[in-house]
Coordinates of C-alpha atoms and ligand atoms in Angstrom, one line a residue:
M1 CA 84.6 155.5 119.3
R2 CA 84.0 151.7 119.5
N3 CA 84.6 148.8 121.7
R4 CA 84.0 151.4 124.7
I5 CA 85.5 149.9 127.9
R6 CA 83.4 150.3 130.7
R7 CA 82.8 148.9 134.3
G8 CA 80.6 147.4 133.6
K9 CA 77.9 190.8 109.3
T10 CA 79.4 192.2 106.6
F11 CA 81.6 190.9 103.7
L12 CA 84.0 193.7 104.4
K13 CA 84.3 193.3 108.0
S14 CA 84.5 189.5 107.7
S15 CA 87.6 189.9 105.3
L16 CA 89.2 192.6 107.2
L17 CA 89.1 190.1 110.3
C18 CA 90.0 187.4 108.2
F19 CA 92.9 189.0 107.0
L20 CA 93.9 190.3 110.5
T21 CA 93.8 187.1 111.7
I22 CA 95.8 185.4 109.1
L23 CA 98.3 188.5 109.6
L24 CA 98.4 187.6 113.4
G25 CA 99.0 184.0 112.7
T26 CA 101.7 184.6 110.5
M27 CA 103.5 186.9 112.8
V28 CA 103.1 185.3 115.9
L29 CA 102.9 181.3 115.1
P30 CA 106.0 179.1 114.3
K31 CA 106.7 178.6 110.3
A32 CA 105.1 175.0 110.4
K33 CA 108.3 173.8 108.2
A34 CA 110.4 175.1 111.1
Q35 CA 108.5 172.8 113.9
V36 CA 110.2 169.6 113.3
K37 CA 113.4 168.3 112.9
P38 CA 114.8 165.2 114.2
V39 CA 115.7 166.3 118.1
D40 CA 118.6 163.7 118.3
A41 CA 121.3 162.0 116.4
E42 CA 119.0 158.9 116.2
G43 CA 116.7 160.9 114.0
H44 CA 113.8 160.6 116.8
E45 CA 111.3 163.1 116.0
W46 CA 109.6 165.8 118.3
W47 CA 106.3 163.7 118.8
Q48 CA 108.6 160.8 120.1
H49 CA 110.1 162.8 122.9
A50 CA 106.7 164.6 123.7
V51 CA 104.1 164.0 126.5
F52 CA 100.9 164.5 125.0
Y53 CA 97.5 165.6 127.0
E54 CA 93.9 165.3 125.9
I55 CA 91.5 168.4 126.8
Y56 CA 88.1 167.7 126.8
P57 CA 87.3 171.5 126.2
R58 CA 83.6 171.8 127.4
S59 CA 85.5 170.5 130.9
F60 CA 88.6 171.7 131.2
A61 CA 88.2 175.6 132.7
D62 CA 85.4 178.1 132.0
S63 CA 86.8 181.4 131.6
N64 CA 83.2 183.1 130.9
N65 CA 81.3 181.4 133.5
D66 CA 78.8 179.7 131.6
G67 CA 78.7 176.4 132.6
V68 CA 80.9 175.4 129.4
G69 CA 84.9 175.3 129.1
D70 CA 86.4 177.0 126.5
L71 CA 89.3 178.1 124.9
N72 CA 90.5 181.1 127.0
G73 CA 90.2 178.6 129.7
I74 CA 92.6 176.4 128.4
A75 CA 94.9 179.5 127.6
S76 CA 94.6 180.4 131.2
K77 CA 95.8 176.9 132.4
L78 CA 99.1 176.8 130.3
D79 CA 101.4 177.3 133.1
Y80 CA 99.7 174.5 134.8
L81 CA 100.6 172.3 131.8
K82 CA 104.2 173.3 131.4
N83 CA 105.1 172.8 135.1
L84 CA 103.5 169.4 134.8
G85 CA 105.4 168.4 131.8
V86 CA 103.4 168.5 129.0
D87 CA 104.8 169.1 125.3
A88 CA 101.7 169.2 123.3
V89 CA 97.9 169.4 123.8
W90 CA 95.1 167.5 121.9
I91 CA 91.9 169.5 122.6
T92 CA 88.6 167.5 121.3
P93 CA 86.7 169.2 118.7
C94 CA 85.7 172.8 119.4
Y95 CA 84.6 173.6 115.6
P96 CA 81.1 174.6 115.3
S97 CA 78.7 172.0 116.2
P98 CA 75.0 171.1 117.3
Q99 CA 76.7 169.3 120.1
V100 CA 74.7 166.2 119.4
D101 CA 78.0 164.4 120.1
F102 CA 79.5 167.1 122.0
G103 CA 81.5 168.5 119.0
Y104 CA 82.1 165.3 117.0
D105 CA 79.3 166.2 115.0
V106 CA 81.2 169.3 113.2
S107 CA 78.8 172.0 111.0
D108 CA 82.0 174.0 109.8
Y109 CA 85.4 172.6 110.0
E110 CA 87.2 175.9 109.7
N111 CA 86.2 177.9 112.7
I112 CA 85.6 177.8 116.2
D113 CA 82.3 177.3 117.9
P114 CA 81.2 180.5 120.1
M115 CA 80.7 178.3 122.8
Y116 CA 84.5 177.7 123.0
G117 CA 85.3 181.3 121.7
T118 CA 86.6 182.7 118.4
L119 CA 89.2 181.9 115.6
A120 CA 91.0 185.3 117.6
D121 CA 90.9 183.1 120.9
F122 CA 92.5 180.2 119.1
E123 CA 95.3 182.3 117.4
R124 CA 96.0 183.7 121.2
L125 CA 96.0 179.9 122.7
A126 CA 98.3 178.9 119.6
S127 CA 100.6 181.6 120.1
E128 CA 100.9 181.5 124.1
A129 CA 101.4 177.8 123.8
H130 CA 104.3 178.4 121.6
K131 CA 105.8 180.6 124.0
R132 CA 105.7 177.9 126.2
N133 CA 106.9 175.1 123.9
I134 CA 103.5 173.5 123.8
R135 CA 102.1 172.4 120.6
I136 CA 98.8 172.0 119.4
I137 CA 96.9 169.0 117.8
M138 CA 93.1 169.4 116.6
D139 CA 91.0 166.8 116.3
F140 CA 89.6 166.0 112.8
V141 CA 86.5 164.5 112.5
M142 CA 87.2 162.5 109.0
N143 CA 84.1 160.2 108.8
H144 CA 81.3 162.4 109.1
T145 CA 80.1 165.7 109.6
S146 CA 76.8 167.2 111.3
D147 CA 73.6 167.0 109.4
Q148 CA 73.6 170.5 109.7
H149 CA 76.9 171.0 107.7
P150 CA 76.3 172.7 104.4
W151 CA 77.9 170.0 102.5
F152 CA 74.9 167.6 104.0
K153 CA 72.0 170.4 103.7
E154 CA 72.9 170.7 99.8
S155 CA 73.5 166.9 99.5
R156 CA 70.0 166.2 101.0
S157 CA 68.3 168.4 99.2
S158 CA 67.6 166.8 95.5
R159 CA 69.3 163.4 94.3
D160 CA 71.2 165.5 91.4
N161 CA 72.7 168.4 93.7
P162 CA 76.3 168.4 93.3
K163 CA 76.9 167.5 96.8
R164 CA 74.9 164.4 96.9
D165 CA 77.6 161.9 96.3
W166 CA 79.7 163.5 99.1
Y167 CA 77.8 161.4 101.1
I168 CA 76.3 157.7 101.0
W169 CA 72.9 157.4 99.8
R170 CA 70.9 154.5 98.7
D171 CA 67.5 152.9 97.8
G172 CA 66.1 150.7 100.9
K173 CA 65.5 147.3 99.8
G174 CA 61.5 148.2 100.1
P175 CA 59.1 150.3 101.8
G176 CA 60.4 151.0 105.5
Q177 CA 63.0 148.7 104.8
P178 CA 66.9 150.1 105.0
P179 CA 69.4 149.2 102.3
N180 CA 71.0 146.3 104.5
N181 CA 71.3 145.4 108.2
W182 CA 74.3 147.5 109.3
E183 CA 73.8 148.8 112.6
S184 CA 74.9 152.0 114.0
T185 CA 77.3 151.7 116.6
F186 CA 75.3 154.4 118.7
G187 CA 72.3 152.1 118.3
G188 CA 69.4 150.8 115.4
S189 CA 70.3 150.5 111.8
A190 CA 72.8 152.8 110.2
W191 CA 70.5 153.8 107.6
Q192 CA 68.1 156.9 108.3
F193 CA 65.4 157.5 105.6
D194 CA 65.2 161.0 104.1
P195 CA 61.5 161.7 102.9
T196 CA 63.1 164.6 100.6
T197 CA 64.6 162.1 98.1
G198 CA 63.0 159.2 99.4
Q199 CA 66.6 157.7 100.0
Y200 CA 68.7 156.5 103.0
Y201 CA 71.8 157.9 103.8
Y202 CA 74.6 155.8 106.1
H203 CA 75.7 156.9 109.3
Y204 CA 77.8 155.0 111.4
F205 CA 76.9 157.0 114.7
Y206 CA 74.0 159.1 115.4
K207 CA 71.8 159.6 112.6
Q208 CA 72.9 163.5 113.0
Q209 CA 76.4 162.4 112.0
P210 CA 76.2 161.2 108.1
D211 CA 79.2 159.5 106.7
L212 CA 80.9 161.1 104.1
N213 CA 81.8 159.4 100.6
W214 CA 85.7 159.1 101.0
R215 CA 85.3 157.1 97.7
N216 CA 84.6 160.6 96.1
P217 CA 87.6 162.2 95.3
A218 CA 86.3 166.0 95.6
V219 CA 85.6 164.8 99.4
E220 CA 89.4 163.8 100.0
K221 CA 90.6 167.3 98.5
A222 CA 87.8 169.1 100.4
M223 CA 88.8 167.7 103.9
F224 CA 92.7 167.3 103.1
G225 CA 92.2 171.0 102.6
V226 CA 90.6 171.6 106.0
T227 CA 93.9 170.0 107.2
R228 CA 96.0 172.7 105.5
W229 CA 93.8 175.1 106.9
W230 CA 94.7 174.2 110.3
Y231 CA 98.7 173.7 109.5
Q232 CA 98.6 177.2 108.3
R233 CA 97.3 178.5 111.4
G234 CA 100.1 176.5 113.2
V235 CA 98.6 173.6 114.4
A236 CA 101.3 170.8 114.6
G237 CA 99.1 167.6 113.8
F238 CA 95.6 166.0 114.2
R239 CA 94.2 163.0 116.2
L240 CA 92.2 161.4 113.7
D241 CA 88.7 160.6 114.7
A242 CA 87.2 157.1 113.9
V243 CA 89.6 156.3 111.0
D244 CA 88.7 152.7 110.7
T245 CA 85.4 153.3 109.6
L246 CA 85.9 155.8 106.5
F247 CA 85.0 153.2 104.2
E248 CA 81.7 150.7 103.6
D249 CA 81.4 147.8 100.8
P250 CA 80.1 149.7 97.8
D251 CA 78.0 146.5 97.0
L252 CA 76.4 146.7 100.8
H253 CA 76.8 143.3 101.6
N254 CA 75.0 142.2 105.0
N255 CA 77.2 142.0 108.0
P256 CA 77.3 138.6 109.7
I257 CA 75.0 138.5 112.6
L258 CA 76.5 137.0 115.9
P259 CA 75.0 135.4 119.1
G260 CA 73.5 137.7 121.5
K261 CA 72.6 141.5 121.5
N262 CA 74.5 144.5 122.2
Q263 CA 73.7 147.0 125.2
Y264 CA 71.2 149.1 123.0
G265 CA 69.3 145.5 122.2
D266 CA 70.6 145.2 118.7
P267 CA 71.9 142.2 117.1
N268 CA 75.3 141.5 117.7
M269 CA 77.2 141.7 114.5
A270 CA 81.0 141.7 112.7
N271 CA 81.4 144.9 111.3
V272 CA 83.3 143.2 108.1
Y273 CA 81.9 145.1 105.6
N274 CA 81.9 148.8 107.0
T275 CA 84.8 148.8 109.0
K276 CA 88.6 148.8 108.4
L277 CA 88.4 148.2 104.6
P278 CA 91.8 148.3 103.2
E279 CA 90.9 151.4 101.0
L280 CA 91.3 153.6 104.0
H281 CA 95.0 152.9 104.1
G282 CA 95.3 154.9 100.6
V283 CA 93.8 158.1 102.3
L284 CA 95.8 157.8 105.3
Q285 CA 99.1 157.7 103.0
R286 CA 98.1 160.5 101.1
L287 CA 97.1 162.4 104.3
R288 CA 100.4 161.8 105.7
K289 CA 102.0 163.6 102.8
V290 CA 100.1 166.5 103.2
A291 CA 101.4 166.1 106.7
D292 CA 104.9 165.5 106.0
E293 CA 104.5 168.9 103.9
Y294 CA 103.9 170.8 107.5
D295 CA 106.1 168.4 109.4
A296 CA 103.2 167.9 111.4
V297 CA 102.1 164.5 113.4
L298 CA 99.0 162.2 112.9
I299 CA 97.7 160.4 115.7
G300 CA 95.0 157.7 115.2
E301 CA 91.9 156.8 117.0
T302 CA 92.8 152.9 116.1
W303 CA 90.5 150.2 117.6
T304 CA 92.0 147.1 116.8
K305 CA 91.8 143.8 117.9
N306 CA 95.1 142.7 117.7
I307 CA 98.7 143.8 116.9
A308 CA 98.6 142.8 113.2
E309 CA 95.8 145.1 112.5
L310 CA 97.7 148.2 114.7
K311 CA 100.6 147.4 112.7
Q312 CA 99.0 148.3 109.5
Y313 CA 98.0 151.8 110.9
Y314 CA 102.0 152.6 110.7
G315 CA 101.9 152.0 107.1
E316 CA 104.1 149.3 105.2
D317 CA 106.8 152.1 105.0
N318 CA 105.8 154.1 108.0
N319 CA 104.2 156.1 105.4
E320 CA 100.6 156.5 107.4
L321 CA 99.9 157.1 111.1
Q322 CA 103.2 158.1 113.3
M323 CA 101.0 157.7 116.1
P324 CA 98.2 155.0 116.2
M325 CA 97.1 154.7 119.4
D326 CA 97.4 151.5 121.2
F327 CA 93.8 150.4 122.8
L328 CA 95.1 147.1 123.3
F329 CA 96.9 148.4 126.2
T330 CA 93.7 150.0 127.9
K331 CA 91.9 146.2 127.4
V332 CA 94.5 145.2 129.9
D333 CA 91.7 146.0 132.5
K334 CA 93.1 144.9 135.7
L335 CA 96.9 145.1 137.4
S336 CA 98.2 142.2 135.8
P337 CA 102.1 142.4 134.9
D338 CA 101.8 139.1 132.4
E339 CA 99.1 140.5 130.2
F340 CA 101.0 144.4 130.4
R341 CA 104.3 142.2 129.5
K342 CA 102.6 140.5 126.5
Q343 CA 100.9 143.8 125.3
I344 CA 103.8 146.1 125.7
A345 CA 106.1 143.5 123.8
G346 CA 103.5 143.0 120.8
V347 CA 103.3 147.1 120.3
N348 CA 107.2 147.5 120.5
A349 CA 107.5 144.9 117.7
A350 CA 104.9 146.7 116.1
G351 CA 106.4 150.3 115.6
W352 CA 106.6 153.5 118.0
P353 CA 104.0 152.8 121.0
V354 CA 101.6 155.3 121.6
Y355 CA 100.2 154.8 125.0
V356 CA 96.8 155.9 126.8
L357 CA 95.0 155.1 129.9
S358 CA 92.0 156.6 129.2
N359 CA 89.8 159.1 127.5
H360 CA 86.8 160.8 126.8
D361 CA 85.1 157.7 125.5
I362 CA 86.7 155.5 128.0
V363 CA 86.2 154.9 132.0
R364 CA 88.7 156.8 133.7
A365 CA 91.6 154.4 134.6
Y366 CA 91.5 155.8 138.6
V367 CA 88.4 153.4 138.9
R368 CA 89.1 151.1 136.2
Y369 CA 92.6 149.8 138.2
G370 CA 91.5 151.2 141.6
D371 CA 90.7 148.5 143.9
G372 CA 88.7 151.0 145.9
V373 CA 90.9 151.3 148.7
H374 CA 94.4 152.1 147.4
N375 CA 93.4 153.9 144.6
D376 CA 96.2 156.4 144.9
A377 CA 98.5 154.3 145.0
I378 CA 97.5 151.9 142.1
A379 CA 97.1 155.5 139.9
K380 CA 100.7 156.2 140.6
V381 CA 101.8 152.5 139.7
M382 CA 100.0 153.0 136.2
A383 CA 101.6 156.3 136.0
G384 CA 105.0 154.6 136.7
L385 CA 104.0 152.4 134.1
Y386 CA 103.0 153.9 130.5
L387 CA 105.2 157.0 131.6
T388 CA 108.3 155.3 132.0
L389 CA 108.0 152.9 128.4
R390 CA 109.5 153.1 125.1
G391 CA 106.8 155.3 123.3
T392 CA 104.5 158.3 123.5
P393 CA 102.3 158.7 126.3
I394 CA 99.0 160.9 125.8
M395 CA 97.3 161.4 129.2
Y396 CA 94.0 162.0 129.8
Y397 CA 93.0 165.6 131.6
G398 CA 92.7 165.2 135.5
E399 CA 94.4 161.8 135.3
E400 CA 97.3 163.2 136.9
I401 CA 95.2 164.2 140.0
G402 CA 93.5 161.0 140.0
M403 CA 90.0 162.0 138.7
T404 CA 87.3 159.5 139.0
N405 CA 84.1 158.6 137.3
N406 CA 81.0 160.4 137.9
D407 CA 78.5 158.4 136.4
P408 CA 74.9 159.8 136.5
K409 CA 72.8 158.1 139.0
R410 CA 69.3 159.1 137.2
R411 CA 68.4 158.3 133.7
Q412 CA 67.2 162.2 133.3
D413 CA 70.6 163.2 133.9
V414 CA 72.2 161.7 131.1
K415 CA 73.6 164.1 128.8
D416 CA 75.3 161.5 126.6
P417 CA 72.4 160.2 123.8
I418 CA 74.1 156.5 124.1
G419 CA 73.6 156.8 127.8
K420 CA 70.1 157.7 127.5
L421 CA 69.4 154.9 124.9
G422 CA 71.7 152.2 126.5
W423 CA 70.4 153.2 130.3
P424 CA 71.2 151.3 132.6
K425 CA 73.6 148.7 131.3
D426 CA 75.5 151.9 129.4
K427 CA 75.4 154.8 131.1
G428 CA 77.0 156.7 128.5
R429 CA 80.5 158.8 128.8
D430 CA 79.1 161.6 131.2
G431 CA 81.2 160.0 133.8
E432 CA 84.7 160.5 132.2
R433 CA 83.7 163.9 131.3
T434 CA 83.3 165.9 134.2
P435 CA 84.8 169.5 134.9
M436 CA 88.5 169.4 135.5
Q437 CA 89.0 169.9 139.5
W438 CA 91.2 172.6 140.5
N439 CA 90.5 173.8 143.8
T440 CA 88.2 172.9 146.9
S441 CA 85.6 176.1 146.1
E442 CA 82.4 175.6 144.5
N443 CA 82.2 173.6 141.0
A444 CA 85.9 172.7 142.0
G445 CA 87.4 176.1 140.5
F446 CA 86.2 174.9 137.2
S447 CA 83.4 177.9 136.8
E448 CA 81.4 180.2 139.1
T449 CA 78.2 178.7 137.4
K450 CA 76.7 175.3 137.7
P451 CA 79.1 173.2 135.3
W452 CA 77.5 171.2 132.5
L453 CA 78.3 168.1 134.0
P454 CA 78.4 167.8 138.1
V455 CA 81.8 167.4 139.9
P456 CA 82.3 164.5 141.9
A457 CA 82.3 164.7 145.5
S458 CA 86.3 163.8 145.3
Y459 CA 87.2 167.2 144.2
K460 CA 87.6 168.3 147.9
T461 CA 90.8 166.1 148.2
H462 CA 91.4 165.6 144.6
N463 CA 92.1 168.9 143.0
V464 CA 95.2 170.9 141.7
E465 CA 95.6 173.2 144.5
T466 CA 95.4 170.6 147.0
E467 CA 97.5 168.2 145.7
L468 CA 100.2 170.6 144.8
K469 CA 100.7 171.3 148.5
N470 CA 100.9 167.5 149.2
P471 CA 104.3 166.0 148.3
D472 CA 102.8 162.5 148.4
S473 CA 100.1 163.5 145.9
I474 CA 99.3 161.6 142.5
L475 CA 100.1 165.3 141.1
N476 CA 103.5 165.9 142.4
F477 CA 104.4 161.9 141.6
Y478 CA 103.5 162.7 137.9
K479 CA 105.4 166.1 138.0
R480 CA 108.5 164.0 138.8
V481 CA 108.1 161.1 136.5
L482 CA 107.5 163.6 133.9
A483 CA 110.4 165.7 134.9
L484 CA 112.6 162.6 134.6
R485 CA 111.2 161.4 131.8
H486 CA 112.1 164.4 129.9
D487 CA 115.6 164.5 131.5
D488 CA 116.6 160.8 131.2
A489 CA 118.5 159.6 127.8
A490 CA 117.7 156.3 128.7
L491 CA 113.9 156.9 129.6
R492 CA 113.2 158.7 126.8
D493 CA 115.0 156.7 124.0
G494 CA 115.9 153.7 125.8
D495 CA 115.3 150.1 124.4
Y496 CA 112.7 148.3 126.4
V497 CA 113.9 144.7 128.0
A498 CA 111.3 143.3 130.1
L499 CA 112.8 141.6 133.1
N500 CA 112.0 138.9 135.4
K501 CA 109.0 137.4 133.1
N502 CA 107.6 134.9 135.1
D503 CA 106.9 137.4 138.2
H504 CA 103.2 137.5 138.5
N505 CA 103.0 140.4 141.0
V506 CA 106.0 142.6 139.7
L507 CA 106.3 144.4 136.2
S508 CA 109.9 145.0 135.6
Y509 CA 112.1 146.2 132.6
L510 CA 115.1 148.3 131.5
R511 CA 115.4 151.3 129.6
R512 CA 118.6 150.7 127.8
Y513 CA 120.1 153.7 125.7
K514 CA 123.8 153.0 124.7
D515 CA 125.9 152.7 128.0
E516 CA 123.0 153.7 130.3
A517 CA 120.2 151.6 132.0
V518 CA 117.4 152.6 133.8
L519 CA 115.3 149.9 136.1
V520 CA 111.5 149.9 136.5
A521 CA 110.0 148.1 139.2
L522 CA 106.2 148.5 139.6
N523 CA 104.6 146.0 142.3
M524 CA 101.1 145.7 141.2
S525 CA 99.9 143.7 144.0
S526 CA 98.7 144.5 147.4
S527 CA 101.4 142.6 149.0
K528 CA 105.0 143.0 150.0
Q529 CA 107.1 141.6 147.3
Q530 CA 111.1 140.9 147.3
V531 CA 112.7 140.8 143.9
S532 CA 116.2 140.3 142.7
F533 CA 117.6 141.2 139.2
D534 CA 120.7 139.5 138.0
L535 CA 121.5 141.6 135.0
R536 CA 124.2 139.8 133.8
A537 CA 122.5 138.2 130.2
Q538 CA 121.8 141.6 129.5
G539 CA 125.7 142.2 130.0
I540 CA 125.4 144.2 133.0
K541 CA 127.8 143.3 135.7
A542 CA 126.6 146.1 138.0
N543 CA 124.9 144.8 141.2
M544 CA 123.4 148.4 142.3
A545 CA 120.9 150.6 141.5
S546 CA 120.7 154.7 142.4
T547 CA 117.2 155.3 143.4
L548 CA 115.8 158.1 140.7
L549 CA 112.3 157.9 142.1
T550 CA 109.8 155.8 144.3
T551 CA 106.8 155.9 145.7
M552 CA 107.9 154.1 149.2
K553 CA 108.5 156.5 152.2
T554 CA 111.7 154.2 153.4
N555 CA 113.3 155.8 150.5
Q556 CA 117.4 154.8 150.3
E557 CA 119.6 156.2 147.5
K558 CA 120.9 152.9 146.7
A559 CA 119.3 149.8 146.1
A560 CA 121.2 145.9 146.0
L561 CA 119.6 144.4 142.8
R562 CA 119.8 141.1 144.2
S563 CA 117.4 142.0 146.9
I564 CA 115.1 145.1 146.4
T565 CA 111.9 145.1 148.8
L566 CA 108.9 146.9 147.1
A567 CA 105.6 148.0 149.1
P568 CA 102.5 147.1 148.2
F569 CA 101.3 148.8 144.9
S570 CA 104.5 150.3 144.6
V571 CA 106.9 152.1 142.1
Y572 CA 110.9 151.7 142.1
I573 CA 113.0 153.4 139.4
G574 CA 116.6 153.7 139.4
K575 CA 119.5 154.1 137.7
I576 CA 121.9 150.9 136.9
E577 CA 125.6 151.8 138.3
E578 CA 127.7 150.2 135.6
Ligands
GLC1 C1 84.8 159.2 118.3 C2 85.3 160.0 119.3 C3 83.9 159.8 120.1 C4 82.6 159.8 119.2 C5 82.9 159.3 118.0 C6 82.0 159.5 116.9 O1 85.0 157.6 118.9 O2 86.1 159.6 120.2 O3 83.9 160.5 121.4 O4 81.6 159.7 119.6 O5 84.1 159.1 117.5 O6 82.4 160.8 116.3

């Protein structure tokens, strides 16, 4: 996670259980090979037609009322997800973990943390999801383990332990002096002295998250084995955590220091020697080969500075990640048609785009784009944008009901360690991780107990139950736009053609597929806009569109392309009549 966008038993018993689990898995789960075939004549694959939905399991649904969400909770909401129009869920880490980084510190890659349930619960969830044609994507924390992982415990036990070289150990430069100047992205030095063996280990994130040594082939073998283990349990792919930090310069050159200090009070630094090293692409290519054996998809947490960097993650022959996330899109942190146009053109040229508006590390879109007055209308404009673009969208849970950030008000309430360290400049990520708002009952229907994070007051109005009843709700807009996306070939597969490129208020484009074309016009301004489209340059003579979906009350079945009036912060989607 980088560059965050902020507003600121007995053997017999366990073998039997294991055998039964595998048997159950093979009986009820789809054969991995059968999962993915091109889904159309153009050779698109399932993940290109799918809508993904990120679930932060601690916060989605709490089935056992302990204040923390769980897998059975997710299973109980599969019908909701299906009706919403979701085809795949990415579940952030639910493996055994000391929870220092809320699951991103894994102590066993091939199990489920008891706080979230059991492997049997996972198998049930996967099988119920499969019945509904929803695929499961797991999170693969590749860069580091927990310091409580047995590999690290062995590694730190002695200098000649066989696992010593599974992590990055170095001598200090002198007493009390770390090996070089590299900083942890979570504050302080990236080196931690370990008195047992008198050396430092490297951690890009918290000190409880030691980095694995990906130069060691044994590490690669073990970690690739983890992915096979899950593929064999019906998992359809992985979201790869922190991919750009896998490798470090073996000679440990100091990073250049930049002017100023970061939110933790550390000098700013260009991480040229410990991020985005070229070696990581070899790992991704080999990992892709394993994924291809199972027809699985790899999604990347790919923080890139520009499109050229993003392009590299697809691989020269599209042999790395099918779905590197385009975080540059989230960096367009304002309703700017010009900037969105630029970003969309860039990623379209790079490969198959993967759009996100926010996630468990990024302040919710509802507040980032909202002006405090028209937030609901703006939430629909943003949905109208990224759910109608060419590419695959990854939604973040709660976005579809307009969930807001609920940042802690006092330092003592902060759960995310970086919020404690960075307070008050950086309040951490609790605000974007609050419980899903299901209804108006206490704790928003998430749990009957006080949840691990407090629900924002907005749950009274912004919750699933209330919004389902209101035809104009954000939720019903999401449902309609997702249904349209699934039905309409132009919205699914069509080319993206930017229109009216000089309009600074309205973002308009066509999605063109064979002889079909769909027009999308998004008024990103707070005033009424009159737009006119001349599509002759596109070889289209038509002058009418039939309305497919709009947020405007004065809904007409047809619109004359020479003059469409768009209400403030509104969406118009229409089929061009040829
Ligand atoms: C990724 C995750 C973030 C986590 C970090 C360390 O950026 O998205 O939540 O803290 O990796 O694993």
